[in-house]
Tab-separated table of C-alpha atoms and ligand atoms in Angstrom:
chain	number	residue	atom	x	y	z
A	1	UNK	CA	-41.129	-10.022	4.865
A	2	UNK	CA	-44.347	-11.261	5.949
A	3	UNK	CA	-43.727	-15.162	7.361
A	4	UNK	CA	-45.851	-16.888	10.017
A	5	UNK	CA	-44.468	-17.387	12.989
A	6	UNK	CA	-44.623	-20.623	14.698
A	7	UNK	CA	-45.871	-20.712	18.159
A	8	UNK	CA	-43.689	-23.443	19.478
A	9	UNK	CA	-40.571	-22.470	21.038
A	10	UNK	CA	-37.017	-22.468	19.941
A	11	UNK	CA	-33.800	-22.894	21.215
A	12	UNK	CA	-30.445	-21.492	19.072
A	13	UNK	CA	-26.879	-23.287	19.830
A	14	UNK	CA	-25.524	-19.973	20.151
A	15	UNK	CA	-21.810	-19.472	20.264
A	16	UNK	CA	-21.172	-15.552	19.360
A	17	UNK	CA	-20.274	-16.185	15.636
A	18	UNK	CA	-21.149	-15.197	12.577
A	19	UNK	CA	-22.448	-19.118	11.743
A	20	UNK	CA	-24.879	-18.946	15.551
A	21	UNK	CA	-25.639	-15.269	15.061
A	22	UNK	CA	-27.409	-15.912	11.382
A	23	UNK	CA	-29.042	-18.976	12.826
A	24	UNK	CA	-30.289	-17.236	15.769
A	25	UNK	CA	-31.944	-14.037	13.483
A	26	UNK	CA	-33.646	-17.099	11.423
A	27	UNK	CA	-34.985	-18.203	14.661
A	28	UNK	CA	-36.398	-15.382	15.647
A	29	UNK	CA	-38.239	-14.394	12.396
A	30	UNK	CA	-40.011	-17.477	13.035
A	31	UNK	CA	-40.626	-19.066	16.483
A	32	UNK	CA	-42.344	-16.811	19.110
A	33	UNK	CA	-40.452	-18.010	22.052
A	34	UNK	CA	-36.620	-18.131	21.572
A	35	UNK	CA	-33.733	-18.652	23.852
A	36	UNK	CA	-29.900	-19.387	23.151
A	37	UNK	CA	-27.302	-21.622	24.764
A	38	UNK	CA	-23.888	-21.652	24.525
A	39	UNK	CA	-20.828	-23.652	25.988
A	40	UNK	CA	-17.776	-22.811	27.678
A	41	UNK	CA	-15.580	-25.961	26.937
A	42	UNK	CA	-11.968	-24.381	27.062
A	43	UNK	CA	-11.980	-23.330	23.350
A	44	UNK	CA	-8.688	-20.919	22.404
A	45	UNK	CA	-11.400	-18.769	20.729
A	46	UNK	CA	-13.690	-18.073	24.486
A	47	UNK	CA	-13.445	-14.453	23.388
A	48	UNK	CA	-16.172	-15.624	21.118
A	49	UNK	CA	-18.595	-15.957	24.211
A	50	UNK	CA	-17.612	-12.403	25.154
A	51	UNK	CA	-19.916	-11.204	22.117
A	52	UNK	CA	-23.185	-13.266	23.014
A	53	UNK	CA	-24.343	-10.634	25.148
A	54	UNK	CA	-23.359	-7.383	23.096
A	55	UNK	CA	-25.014	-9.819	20.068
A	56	UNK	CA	-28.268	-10.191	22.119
A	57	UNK	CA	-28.696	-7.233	23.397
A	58	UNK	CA	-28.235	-5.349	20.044
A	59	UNK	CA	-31.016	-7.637	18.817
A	60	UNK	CA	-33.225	-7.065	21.368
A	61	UNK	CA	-32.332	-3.028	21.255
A	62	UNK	CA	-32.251	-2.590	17.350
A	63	UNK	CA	-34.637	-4.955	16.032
A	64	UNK	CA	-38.266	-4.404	17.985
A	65	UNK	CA	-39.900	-7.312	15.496
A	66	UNK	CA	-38.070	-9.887	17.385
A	67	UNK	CA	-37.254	-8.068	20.917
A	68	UNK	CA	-40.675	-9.698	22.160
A	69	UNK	CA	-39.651	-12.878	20.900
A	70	UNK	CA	-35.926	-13.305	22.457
A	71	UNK	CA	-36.167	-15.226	25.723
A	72	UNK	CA	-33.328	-16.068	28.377
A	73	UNK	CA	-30.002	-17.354	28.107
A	74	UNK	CA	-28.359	-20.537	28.909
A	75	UNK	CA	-24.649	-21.106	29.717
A	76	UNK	CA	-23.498	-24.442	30.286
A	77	UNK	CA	-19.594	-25.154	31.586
A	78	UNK	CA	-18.449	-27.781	29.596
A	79	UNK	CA	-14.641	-27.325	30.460
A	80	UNK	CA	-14.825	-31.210	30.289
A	81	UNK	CA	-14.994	-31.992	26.820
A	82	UNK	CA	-11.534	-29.439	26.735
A	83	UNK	CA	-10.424	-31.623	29.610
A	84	UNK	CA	-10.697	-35.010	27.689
A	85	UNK	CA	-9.900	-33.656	23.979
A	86	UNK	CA	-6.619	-32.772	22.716
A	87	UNK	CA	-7.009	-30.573	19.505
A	88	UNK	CA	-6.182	-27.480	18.343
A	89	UNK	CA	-9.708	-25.847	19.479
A	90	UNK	CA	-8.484	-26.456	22.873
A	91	UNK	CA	-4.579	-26.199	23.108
A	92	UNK	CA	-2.031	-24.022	22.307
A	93	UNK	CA	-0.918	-25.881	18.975
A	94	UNK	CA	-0.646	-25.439	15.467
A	95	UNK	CA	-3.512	-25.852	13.054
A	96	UNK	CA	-3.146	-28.887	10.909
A	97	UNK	CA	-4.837	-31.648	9.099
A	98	UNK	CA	-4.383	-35.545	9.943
A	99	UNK	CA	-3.357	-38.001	7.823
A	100	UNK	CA	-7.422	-38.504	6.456
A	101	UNK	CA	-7.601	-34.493	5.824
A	102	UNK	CA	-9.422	-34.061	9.165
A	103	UNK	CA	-8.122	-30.712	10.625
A	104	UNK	CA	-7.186	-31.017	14.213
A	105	UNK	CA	-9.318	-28.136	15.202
A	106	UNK	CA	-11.871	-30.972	15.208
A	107	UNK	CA	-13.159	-31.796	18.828
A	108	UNK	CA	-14.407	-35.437	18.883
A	109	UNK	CA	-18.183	-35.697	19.944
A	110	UNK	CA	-18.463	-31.690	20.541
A	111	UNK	CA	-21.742	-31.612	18.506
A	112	UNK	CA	-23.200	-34.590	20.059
A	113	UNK	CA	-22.675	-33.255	23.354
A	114	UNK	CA	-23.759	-29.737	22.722
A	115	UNK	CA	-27.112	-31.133	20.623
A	116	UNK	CA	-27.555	-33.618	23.611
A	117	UNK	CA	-27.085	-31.179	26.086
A	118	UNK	CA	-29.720	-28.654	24.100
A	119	UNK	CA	-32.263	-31.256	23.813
A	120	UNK	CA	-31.988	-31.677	27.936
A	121	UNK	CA	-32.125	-28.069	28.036
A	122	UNK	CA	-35.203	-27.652	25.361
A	123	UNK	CA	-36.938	-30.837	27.520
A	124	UNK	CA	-37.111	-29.031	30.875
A	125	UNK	CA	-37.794	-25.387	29.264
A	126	UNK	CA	-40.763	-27.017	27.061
A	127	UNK	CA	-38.948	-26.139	23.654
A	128	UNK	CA	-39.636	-28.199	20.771
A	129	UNK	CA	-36.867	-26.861	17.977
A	130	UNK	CA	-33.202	-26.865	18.300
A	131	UNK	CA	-31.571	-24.580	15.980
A	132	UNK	CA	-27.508	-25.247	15.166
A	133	UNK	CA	-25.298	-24.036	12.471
A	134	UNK	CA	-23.959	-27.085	11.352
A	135	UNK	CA	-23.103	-26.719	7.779
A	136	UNK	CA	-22.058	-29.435	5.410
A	137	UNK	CA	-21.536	-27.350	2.132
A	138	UNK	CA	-18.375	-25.643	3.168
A	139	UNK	CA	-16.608	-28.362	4.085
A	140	UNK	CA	-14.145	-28.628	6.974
A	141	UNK	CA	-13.787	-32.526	7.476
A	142	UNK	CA	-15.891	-32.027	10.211
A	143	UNK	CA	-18.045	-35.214	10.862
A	144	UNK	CA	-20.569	-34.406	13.292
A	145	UNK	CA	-21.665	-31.726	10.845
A	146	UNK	CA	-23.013	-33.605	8.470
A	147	UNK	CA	-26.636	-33.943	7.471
A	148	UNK	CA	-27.010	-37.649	8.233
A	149	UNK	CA	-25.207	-37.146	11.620
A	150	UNK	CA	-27.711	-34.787	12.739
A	151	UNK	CA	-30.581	-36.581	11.591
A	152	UNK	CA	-29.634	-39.369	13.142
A	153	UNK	CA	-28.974	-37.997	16.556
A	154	UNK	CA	-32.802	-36.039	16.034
A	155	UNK	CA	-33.782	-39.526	16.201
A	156	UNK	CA	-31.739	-41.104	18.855
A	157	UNK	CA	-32.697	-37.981	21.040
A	158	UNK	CA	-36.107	-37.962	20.093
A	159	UNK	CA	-36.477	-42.012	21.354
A	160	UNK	CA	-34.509	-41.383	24.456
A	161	UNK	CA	-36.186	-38.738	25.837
A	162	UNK	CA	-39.610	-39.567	24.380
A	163	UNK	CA	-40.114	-36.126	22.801
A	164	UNK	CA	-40.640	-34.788	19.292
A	165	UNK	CA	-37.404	-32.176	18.750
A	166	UNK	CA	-36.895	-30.927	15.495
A	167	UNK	CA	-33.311	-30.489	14.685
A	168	UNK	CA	-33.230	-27.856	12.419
A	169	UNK	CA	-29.878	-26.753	10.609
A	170	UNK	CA	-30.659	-23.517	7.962
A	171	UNK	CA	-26.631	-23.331	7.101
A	172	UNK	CA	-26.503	-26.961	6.104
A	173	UNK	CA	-27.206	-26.385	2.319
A	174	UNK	CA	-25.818	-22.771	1.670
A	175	UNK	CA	-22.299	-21.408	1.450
A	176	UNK	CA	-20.690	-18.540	3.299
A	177	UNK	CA	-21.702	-16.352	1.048
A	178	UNK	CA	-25.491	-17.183	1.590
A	179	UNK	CA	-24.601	-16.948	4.786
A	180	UNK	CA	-24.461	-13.212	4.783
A	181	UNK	CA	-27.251	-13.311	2.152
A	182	UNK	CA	-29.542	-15.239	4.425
A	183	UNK	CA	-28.424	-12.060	7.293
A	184	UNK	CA	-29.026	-9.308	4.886
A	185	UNK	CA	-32.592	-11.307	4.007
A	186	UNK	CA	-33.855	-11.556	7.583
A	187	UNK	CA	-32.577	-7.998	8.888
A	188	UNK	CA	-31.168	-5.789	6.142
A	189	UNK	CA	-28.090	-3.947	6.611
A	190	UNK	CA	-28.361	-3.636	9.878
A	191	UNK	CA	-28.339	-7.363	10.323
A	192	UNK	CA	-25.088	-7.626	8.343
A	193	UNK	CA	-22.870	-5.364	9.885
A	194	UNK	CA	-24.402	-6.836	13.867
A	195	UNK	CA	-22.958	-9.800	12.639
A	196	UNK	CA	-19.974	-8.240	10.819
A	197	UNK	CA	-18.591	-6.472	13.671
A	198	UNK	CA	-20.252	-8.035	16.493
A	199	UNK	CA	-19.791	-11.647	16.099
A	200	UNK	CA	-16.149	-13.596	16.390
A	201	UNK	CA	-15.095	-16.022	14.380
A	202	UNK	CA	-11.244	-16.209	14.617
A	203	UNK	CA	-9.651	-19.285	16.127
A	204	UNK	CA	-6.615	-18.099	17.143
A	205	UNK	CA	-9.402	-15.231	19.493
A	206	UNK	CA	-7.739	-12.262	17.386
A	207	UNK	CA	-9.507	-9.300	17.642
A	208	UNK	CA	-6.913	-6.487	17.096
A	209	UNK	CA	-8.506	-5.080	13.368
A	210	UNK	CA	-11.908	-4.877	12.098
A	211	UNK	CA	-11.423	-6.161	8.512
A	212	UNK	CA	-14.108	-5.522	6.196
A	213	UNK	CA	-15.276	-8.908	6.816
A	214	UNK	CA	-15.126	-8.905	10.578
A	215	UNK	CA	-12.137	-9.357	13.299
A	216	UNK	CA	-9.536	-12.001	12.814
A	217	UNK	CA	-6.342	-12.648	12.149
A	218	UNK	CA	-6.800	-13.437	8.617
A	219	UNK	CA	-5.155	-16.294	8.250
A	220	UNK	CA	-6.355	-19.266	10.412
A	221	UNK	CA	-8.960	-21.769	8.517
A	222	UNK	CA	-11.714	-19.876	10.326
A	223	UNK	CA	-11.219	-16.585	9.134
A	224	UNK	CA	-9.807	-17.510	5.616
A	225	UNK	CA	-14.328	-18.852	5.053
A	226	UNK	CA	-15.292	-15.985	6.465
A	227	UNK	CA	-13.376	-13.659	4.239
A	228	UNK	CA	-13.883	-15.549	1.155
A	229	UNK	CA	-17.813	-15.469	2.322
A	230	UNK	CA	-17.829	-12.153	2.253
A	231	UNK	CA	-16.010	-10.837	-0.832
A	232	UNK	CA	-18.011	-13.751	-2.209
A	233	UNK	CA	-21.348	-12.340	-0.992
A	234	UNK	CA	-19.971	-8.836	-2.064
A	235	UNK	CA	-19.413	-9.977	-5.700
A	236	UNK	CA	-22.525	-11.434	-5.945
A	237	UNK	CA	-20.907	-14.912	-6.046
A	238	UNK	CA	-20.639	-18.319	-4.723
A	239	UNK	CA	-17.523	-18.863	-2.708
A	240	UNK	CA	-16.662	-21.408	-5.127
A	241	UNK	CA	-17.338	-18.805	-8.032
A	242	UNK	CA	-15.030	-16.947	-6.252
A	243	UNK	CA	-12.403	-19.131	-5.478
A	244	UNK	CA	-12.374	-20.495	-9.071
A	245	UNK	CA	-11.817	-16.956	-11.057
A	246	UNK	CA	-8.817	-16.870	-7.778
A	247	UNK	CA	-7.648	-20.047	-9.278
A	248	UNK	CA	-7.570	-21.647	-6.076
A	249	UNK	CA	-8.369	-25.120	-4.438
A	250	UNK	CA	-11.923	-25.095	-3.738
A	251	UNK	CA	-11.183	-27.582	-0.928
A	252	UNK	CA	-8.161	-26.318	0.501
A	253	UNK	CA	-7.846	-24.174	3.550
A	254	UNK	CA	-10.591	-24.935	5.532
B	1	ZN	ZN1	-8.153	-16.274	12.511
């Protein structure tokens, strides 16, 4: 791979999983100045913030093109937005879907915070790209990951802190199974199983077995895209490829 790098800075909404992680490699094959942020806002899953230092580290160790490039880290306590939402994301209840089809793993105005808060972040540390892995192709219901919603917070940002940010959002377009494709593209093998084995995904924070496709339990809405991702991106299919020689409900599940 030979790409140019940008010199203006970047910085990666990174949360430990497989989603951040890919986002985060993209980052760094292009920006020369990189540095991640994640939030602790009472999620069930917080073992996923466990991996963002293993994650960066191994990045920094394994891959010397972008060890120069990987700056510091930012973790911002958010426990408030756990405080003031009652899902399943941040309580001990069942995974479901509302009425509409929304699943209640949806936290109200989560993105919008965390983009807002990045953009204060990326304002004081001189950073002109914010890098999420919002992702409207494998749909969850999820509102504030949709392309318009993040184009139109680029610009409310943009006019109320006078700044040009860039929003950018490589996941929005692809599946999970380009997902890994867009890993193994950037970094190889080596990329792949980082993120395979390093990264956490899981709601419910299971992380007894390492599945072929990572740690999970398997069966919450989380891990049931990342499996299909992968023995998606093993085949050499789309998920819904895959899904559709299963017979199953493209939609359902997620
Ligand atoms: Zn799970």
């Amino acid at each position: 791979m030979n790409r140019t790098v940008a010199q203006n800075g970047a910085l990666v909404l990174f949360s430990g999983g497989q989603d951040s992680a890919t986002c985060l490699a993209w980052a760094l094959e292009r920006y020369s100045r990189v540095e991640t942020l994640g939030f602790d806002y009472g999620q069930r899953h917080r073992i996923e913030l466990d991996c963002r230092a293993g994650l960066r580290e191994n990045l920094r160790d394994n891959f010397p093109q972008w060890s120069g490039r990987l700056g510091e880290d930012h973790l911002v306590d958010l426990s408030v937005l756990g405080a003031i939402s009652d899902t399943a994301m941040t309580r001990e209840i069942a995974i479901e879907a509302d009425a509409q089809g929304l699943p209640n793993t949806f936290v109200p105005g989560r993105n919008l915070m965390f983009l807002t808060f990045a953009a204060a972040i990326a304002y004081r540390r001189g950073l002109q790209v914010i890098v999420g892995g919002m992702c409207e192709t494998d749909f969850s219901g999820y509102p504030d990951c949709r392309d318009d919603t993040i184009k139109a917070l680029q610009v409310a940002l943009n006019l109320g802190m006078d700044r040009r940010f860039l929003l950018a959002t490589p996941l929005m377009w692809i599946d999970k199974a380009d997902t890994w494709r867009l890993a193994q593209d950037l970094g190889g093998d080596a990329l792949v199983d980082l993120i395979r084995a390093g990264t956490h995904t899981c709601y419910l924070g299971e992380r007894g077995t390492l599945h072929d496709w990572g740690y999970g339990c398997g069966n919450c809405p989380a891990c049931v895209l990342r499996r299909r991702g992968y023995q998606a991106y093993l085949a050499g299919q789309s998920v819904a490829e895959l899904m559709a020689a299963d017979g199953a409900d493209v939609g359902g599940g997620a």
